[in-house]
Structures are given as C-alpha cells and as structure tokens.
C-alpha cells in the first residue's frame, strides 16, 4: 500500500534532524522528575503484573526513553518510522533492539505485549487516523497489558517547515486528554491515570501543558 503523505513527511523530517534532536534531548529525563516518576510507576505496574513479555516504545526516536525503561527492568524494544533515528538509537544503545516500523501497523501478534509506550509520538498521527492507531495498540497488548501515552495538550497543530537549519514538514498535533481518553475507551482500554502538567517557563520542550495517560487492557 502507498505510504500516506504525512508519514513520508514525518520520516523525512526526523531523518534530517535526527542527530541534532538526539543531542538536544539526550539528557531531558535528567531534568524531568515528574516524567521519571511516571515512567517508574509504569515500569513497576508492568513488572508486577507481567514479569515476562516484551514492552514496545512506538516512536522511540533516539531511544532515550526505551533505554531508561530498560534500566528500570523492562524488556524493551523501540520502533520508529525514521531509519536515521533507529540508526542513532542502535549506536547509542547497542544493548537494545530498535526496528524501523509504523505504529499503525505493528509487526507483532495479537495480545503479545506486556506494555506499550507512545512518548510524544501519537502527536504525529493526524486525527482521522488516530483511532485506528489506538486500536492497533489495543490489538498488540495482552489482557492486563499497559499503555503509557504522553503528548502536548492543546487544540492546534504546530507546523514546522524548518528545524535545526533543515527544511522539513513536520506536524505536531496537540491533543486534549479527554479526546485521547475517549479514543482509548473506544479501543477497549480502561484509563487508570491521567496527569496534566502545567507549562514550564524557560523550557523549549515544555512551553505548553503536557499530559500523560496510563491505560490498561482489561483482563
Ligand atoms: C517527538 S519524537 C519522540 C521520540 C522519543 N519518544 C522521545 O521522547 O525522545 C517523535 C518520534 O515518533 C516517530 N514517529 C512518528 N510517527 C510515527 C509512526 N507512525 N510510527 C513510528 N514512529 C513514528 C518519529 O520518527 C520520531 O522519532
């Protein structure tokens, strides 16, 4: 099937900026205690309920979050649309497995994963396709499996045609927690936590509110 134009643009954009993106954000978790706490809580819930079984980060970029969760004891794999991002993640985290792939068509059997993390990646899926992607998350998770979804909050779409000096065409769809929760419910998830964080002054990455949702596929 032909690739959608937005996916082509997202891949090309992240291929162009991968190196600089990785450099800018490689230490972002060090300065984000609330994010680390939420990632730690997610890791603990997955380990408690599923001592075995793969956990996937979809849209893993340079692999920082994948590696962090691996250090917290989860058997992680990262998947990303951008081959340049995957190459960087493999270079920086050679002990982990990273694959090129599309979060809307995951190469995993039904009910096979203990956890799935979409950390600022669902923001690149246009509204008409978002439900199908969330349905895909539900398909690959085993009963009792957990999903962790992070995104910028809002109603607008930030469009960049330049980033780090490169010509790109990247859309960042800001999302409303209620809308994402509704989509998770429609897919069959129960939403067990939602945290909305206020904007942080002086942080380029956090100049709007951010939300993190934890959902569970019922047993
Ligand atoms: C803002 S970055 C976040 C990267 C990483 N999760 C982090 O927090 O550092 C978004 C990533 O999602 C990837 N992405 C976007 N759409 C995707 C899709 N349909 N399937 C897989 N990855 C995708 C991009 O290539 C990019 O690496």
Tab-separated table of C-alpha atoms and ligand atoms in Angstrom:
chain	number	residue	atom	x	y	z
A	1	UNK	CA	0.000	0.000	0.000
A	2	UNK	CA	1.302	3.502	-0.835
A	3	UNK	CA	2.582	5.438	2.130
A	4	UNK	CA	0.485	8.394	3.288
A	5	UNK	CA	1.999	11.799	2.502
A	6	UNK	CA	2.117	12.797	6.176
A	7	UNK	CA	4.113	9.680	7.040
A	8	UNK	CA	6.572	10.336	4.268
A	9	UNK	CA	6.997	13.909	5.546
A	10	UNK	CA	7.405	12.775	9.172
A	11	UNK	CA	10.036	10.210	8.257
A	12	UNK	CA	11.956	12.658	6.051
A	13	UNK	CA	11.768	15.367	8.722
A	14	UNK	CA	13.094	13.169	11.515
A	15	UNK	CA	15.731	11.655	9.225
A	16	UNK	CA	17.004	15.193	8.576
A	17	UNK	CA	17.111	16.313	12.220
A	18	UNK	CA	17.899	13.019	14.000
A	19	UNK	CA	21.434	13.892	15.053
A	20	UNK	CA	20.605	17.345	16.435
A	21	UNK	CA	17.363	16.147	18.041
A	22	UNK	CA	19.261	13.406	19.869
A	23	UNK	CA	21.893	15.856	21.043
A	24	UNK	CA	19.315	18.375	22.320
A	25	UNK	CA	17.107	15.881	24.137
A	26	UNK	CA	19.539	13.167	25.275
A	27	UNK	CA	19.514	14.404	28.890
A	28	UNK	CA	15.922	15.625	29.060
A	29	UNK	CA	14.804	12.965	31.547
A	30	UNK	CA	17.561	14.026	33.973
A	31	UNK	CA	15.747	17.353	34.373
A	32	UNK	CA	12.214	15.910	34.460
A	33	UNK	CA	11.470	14.360	37.871
A	34	UNK	CA	7.726	14.051	37.208
A	35	UNK	CA	8.315	12.207	33.919
A	36	UNK	CA	10.769	9.878	35.653
A	37	UNK	CA	8.220	9.209	38.405
A	38	UNK	CA	5.516	8.332	35.861
A	39	UNK	CA	7.872	6.118	33.872
A	40	UNK	CA	8.922	4.401	37.116
A	41	UNK	CA	5.291	3.813	38.126
A	42	UNK	CA	4.519	2.374	34.684
A	43	UNK	CA	7.576	0.092	34.862
A	44	UNK	CA	6.569	-1.129	38.313
A	45	UNK	CA	2.995	-1.902	37.251
A	46	UNK	CA	4.155	-3.820	34.177
A	47	UNK	CA	6.795	-5.774	36.157
A	48	UNK	CA	4.286	-6.580	38.906
A	49	UNK	CA	1.606	-7.913	36.566
A	50	UNK	CA	3.804	-9.287	33.763
A	51	UNK	CA	7.254	-10.392	34.900
A	52	UNK	CA	7.896	-11.538	31.336
A	53	UNK	CA	6.848	-10.242	27.938
A	54	UNK	CA	8.074	-7.554	25.620
A	55	UNK	CA	7.391	-3.839	26.082
A	56	UNK	CA	7.467	-1.665	22.975
A	57	UNK	CA	8.189	2.038	22.677
A	58	UNK	CA	6.474	3.210	19.479
A	59	UNK	CA	8.142	6.295	18.008
A	60	UNK	CA	11.259	5.677	20.074
A	61	UNK	CA	13.406	8.336	18.375
A	62	UNK	CA	16.954	8.260	19.734
A	63	UNK	CA	15.956	5.613	22.280
A	64	UNK	CA	16.358	7.636	25.478
A	65	UNK	CA	13.036	6.577	26.982
A	66	UNK	CA	13.438	2.990	25.744
A	67	UNK	CA	16.829	2.789	27.474
A	68	UNK	CA	15.501	4.420	30.655
A	69	UNK	CA	12.691	1.869	30.911
A	70	UNK	CA	15.159	-0.937	30.205
A	71	UNK	CA	17.229	0.259	33.171
A	72	UNK	CA	14.022	0.064	35.219
A	73	UNK	CA	13.811	-3.644	34.426
A	74	UNK	CA	11.541	-3.809	31.378
A	75	UNK	CA	12.424	-5.956	28.337
A	76	UNK	CA	12.241	-3.067	25.868
A	77	UNK	CA	12.248	-2.786	22.092
A	78	UNK	CA	11.971	0.510	20.208
A	79	UNK	CA	10.208	1.074	16.885
A	80	UNK	CA	10.433	4.227	14.803
A	81	UNK	CA	9.393	5.400	11.358
A	82	UNK	CA	12.725	7.145	10.787
A	83	UNK	CA	15.679	4.951	9.774
A	84	UNK	CA	18.091	7.699	10.878
A	85	UNK	CA	16.535	7.718	14.359
A	86	UNK	CA	16.755	3.927	14.525
A	87	UNK	CA	20.428	4.031	13.478
A	88	UNK	CA	21.174	6.586	16.208
A	89	UNK	CA	19.296	4.592	18.835
A	90	UNK	CA	21.252	1.454	17.888
A	91	UNK	CA	24.535	3.387	18.015
A	92	UNK	CA	23.823	4.927	21.434
A	93	UNK	CA	22.151	1.868	22.990
A	94	UNK	CA	23.794	-1.154	21.346
A	95	UNK	CA	22.498	-3.497	24.063
A	96	UNK	CA	18.886	-2.832	22.951
A	97	UNK	CA	16.864	-3.727	19.883
A	98	UNK	CA	15.423	-0.990	17.636
A	99	UNK	CA	13.393	-1.568	14.475
A	100	UNK	CA	12.085	0.606	11.661
A	101	UNK	CA	8.307	0.375	11.738
A	102	UNK	CA	4.955	2.151	11.770
A	103	UNK	CA	2.972	2.364	14.991
A	104	UNK	CA	-0.231	1.980	12.965
A	105	UNK	CA	0.796	-1.434	11.620
A	106	UNK	CA	2.874	-3.134	14.285
A	107	UNK	CA	4.694	-6.308	13.352
A	108	UNK	CA	3.536	-8.138	16.479
A	109	UNK	CA	0.884	-10.842	17.034
A	110	UNK	CA	-2.389	-10.092	18.805
A	111	UNK	CA	-2.107	-9.957	22.585
A	112	UNK	CA	1.671	-10.379	22.606
A	113	UNK	CA	2.976	-7.333	24.531
A	114	UNK	CA	3.038	-6.590	28.249
A	115	UNK	CA	3.339	-2.845	27.710
A	116	UNK	CA	3.371	-0.154	25.039
A	117	UNK	CA	4.751	3.370	25.344
A	118	UNK	CA	3.874	6.218	22.996
A	119	UNK	CA	6.042	9.042	24.368
A	120	UNK	CA	5.317	12.149	22.247
A	121	UNK	CA	4.747	10.100	19.110
A	122	UNK	CA	0.946	9.881	18.785
A	123	UNK	CA	1.189	13.662	18.177
A	124	UNK	CA	2.341	12.921	14.626
A	125	UNK	CA	-0.774	10.930	13.684
A	126	UNK	CA	-3.476	13.047	12.019
A	127	UNK	CA	-6.920	12.996	13.650
A	128	UNK	CA	-8.664	10.814	11.027
A	129	UNK	CA	-6.123	8.011	11.594
A	130	UNK	CA	-5.701	8.271	15.359
A	131	UNK	CA	-8.427	5.814	16.358
A	132	UNK	CA	-7.024	3.122	14.072
A	133	UNK	CA	-3.592	3.587	15.694
A	134	UNK	CA	-5.033	3.363	19.224
A	135	UNK	CA	-6.958	0.236	18.142
A	136	UNK	CA	-3.612	-1.176	16.992
A	137	UNK	CA	-2.116	-0.509	20.457
A	138	UNK	CA	-5.024	-2.445	21.961
A	139	UNK	CA	-4.615	-5.328	19.490
A	140	UNK	CA	-0.962	-5.986	20.356
A	141	UNK	CA	-1.332	-5.727	24.153
A	142	UNK	CA	-2.162	-8.831	26.138
A	143	UNK	CA	-5.118	-8.737	28.529
A	144	UNK	CA	-3.906	-6.783	31.571
A	145	UNK	CA	-1.190	-5.074	29.493
A	146	UNK	CA	-0.474	-1.384	29.998
A	147	UNK	CA	-0.191	1.589	27.648
A	148	UNK	CA	1.556	4.846	28.550
A	149	UNK	CA	0.826	7.800	26.273
A	150	UNK	CA	2.449	11.266	26.548
A	151	UNK	CA	1.585	14.312	24.457
A	152	UNK	CA	1.410	18.093	24.374
A	153	UNK	CA	-2.018	19.456	25.318
A	154	UNK	CA	-3.967	21.757	23.014
A	155	UNK	CA	-6.326	22.064	20.078
A	156	UNK	CA	-3.917	23.357	17.471
A	157	UNK	CA	-1.287	21.813	15.220
A	158	UNK	CA	2.224	23.208	15.301
A	159	UNK	CA	3.686	23.055	11.805
A	160	UNK	CA	7.434	23.376	11.270
A	161	UNK	CA	8.929	23.853	7.840
A	162	UNK	CA	12.366	24.411	9.308
A	163	UNK	CA	14.095	22.705	12.213
A	164	UNK	CA	17.752	22.842	13.268
A	165	UNK	CA	18.538	24.548	9.935
A	166	UNK	CA	16.930	21.793	7.844
A	167	UNK	CA	13.906	22.147	5.574
A	168	UNK	CA	11.238	19.836	6.998
A	169	UNK	CA	7.465	19.475	7.003
A	170	UNK	CA	6.570	18.293	10.484
A	171	UNK	CA	3.146	18.495	12.132
A	172	UNK	CA	2.796	18.254	15.909
A	173	UNK	CA	-0.893	17.727	16.704
A	174	UNK	CA	-1.633	18.903	20.217
A	175	UNK	CA	-4.296	16.797	21.849
A	176	UNK	CA	-6.900	17.065	24.580
A	177	UNK	CA	-6.635	14.450	27.376
A	178	UNK	CA	-10.425	13.869	27.205
A	179	UNK	CA	-10.226	13.151	23.492
A	180	UNK	CA	-7.314	10.713	23.882
A	181	UNK	CA	-9.056	9.052	26.854
A	182	UNK	CA	-12.232	8.668	24.802
A	183	UNK	CA	-10.235	7.099	21.979
A	184	UNK	CA	-8.590	4.676	24.438
A	185	UNK	CA	-12.026	3.744	25.846
A	186	UNK	CA	-13.385	3.204	22.339
A	187	UNK	CA	-10.494	0.827	21.594
A	188	UNK	CA	-11.359	-1.201	24.709
A	189	UNK	CA	-8.898	0.212	27.262
A	190	UNK	CA	-9.661	1.376	30.785
A	191	UNK	CA	-7.885	4.643	31.583
A	192	UNK	CA	-6.374	4.301	35.044
A	193	UNK	CA	-4.483	7.585	35.386
A	194	UNK	CA	-4.133	10.932	33.718
A	195	UNK	CA	-1.668	13.624	34.722
A	196	UNK	CA	-1.650	17.107	33.214
A	197	UNK	CA	1.454	19.146	33.806
A	198	UNK	CA	1.497	22.974	33.573
A	199	UNK	CA	3.796	24.660	31.065
A	200	UNK	CA	7.335	25.201	32.310
A	201	UNK	CA	8.891	28.639	31.890
A	202	UNK	CA	12.208	28.547	30.079
A	203	UNK	CA	11.784	25.049	28.664
A	204	UNK	CA	11.540	24.958	24.861
A	205	UNK	CA	10.236	21.388	25.014
A	206	UNK	CA	7.534	22.147	27.616
A	207	UNK	CA	6.142	25.555	26.694
A	208	UNK	CA	2.598	24.118	26.591
A	209	UNK	CA	0.844	21.767	29.028
A	210	UNK	CA	1.795	18.124	28.753
A	211	UNK	CA	-0.345	15.106	29.534
A	212	UNK	CA	0.475	11.523	30.401
A	213	UNK	CA	-2.242	8.839	30.348
A	214	UNK	CA	-1.918	5.305	31.688
A	215	UNK	CA	-4.359	2.776	30.275
A	216	UNK	CA	-4.858	-0.946	30.736
A	217	UNK	CA	-6.363	-3.573	28.506
A	218	UNK	CA	-8.893	-5.268	30.804
A	219	UNK	CA	-8.071	-8.863	31.783
B	1	LIG	C1	8.915	13.845	19.224
B	1	LIG	S1	9.772	12.380	18.746
B	1	LIG	C2	9.764	11.479	20.271
B	1	LIG	C3	10.884	10.465	20.359
B	1	LIG	C4	11.023	9.752	21.694
B	1	LIG	N1	9.815	9.041	22.065
B	1	LIG	C5	11.431	10.738	22.768
B	1	LIG	O1	10.592	11.067	23.617
B	1	LIG	O2	12.568	11.196	22.741
B	1	LIG	C6	8.560	11.504	17.793
B	1	LIG	C7	9.092	10.236	17.130
B	1	LIG	O3	7.984	9.488	16.618
B	1	LIG	C8	8.339	8.918	15.380
B	1	LIG	N2	7.103	8.612	14.634
B	1	LIG	C9	6.210	9.478	14.121
B	1	LIG	N3	5.208	8.831	13.508
B	1	LIG	C10	5.475	7.502	13.651
B	1	LIG	C11	4.807	6.307	13.244
B	1	LIG	N4	3.668	6.343	12.541
B	1	LIG	N5	5.358	5.121	13.586
B	1	LIG	C12	6.526	5.054	14.274
B	1	LIG	N6	7.217	6.150	14.679
B	1	LIG	C13	6.693	7.364	14.375
B	1	LIG	C14	9.234	9.967	14.742
B	1	LIG	O4	10.034	9.437	13.700
B	1	LIG	C15	10.033	10.470	15.943
B	1	LIG	O5	11.240	9.769	16.115
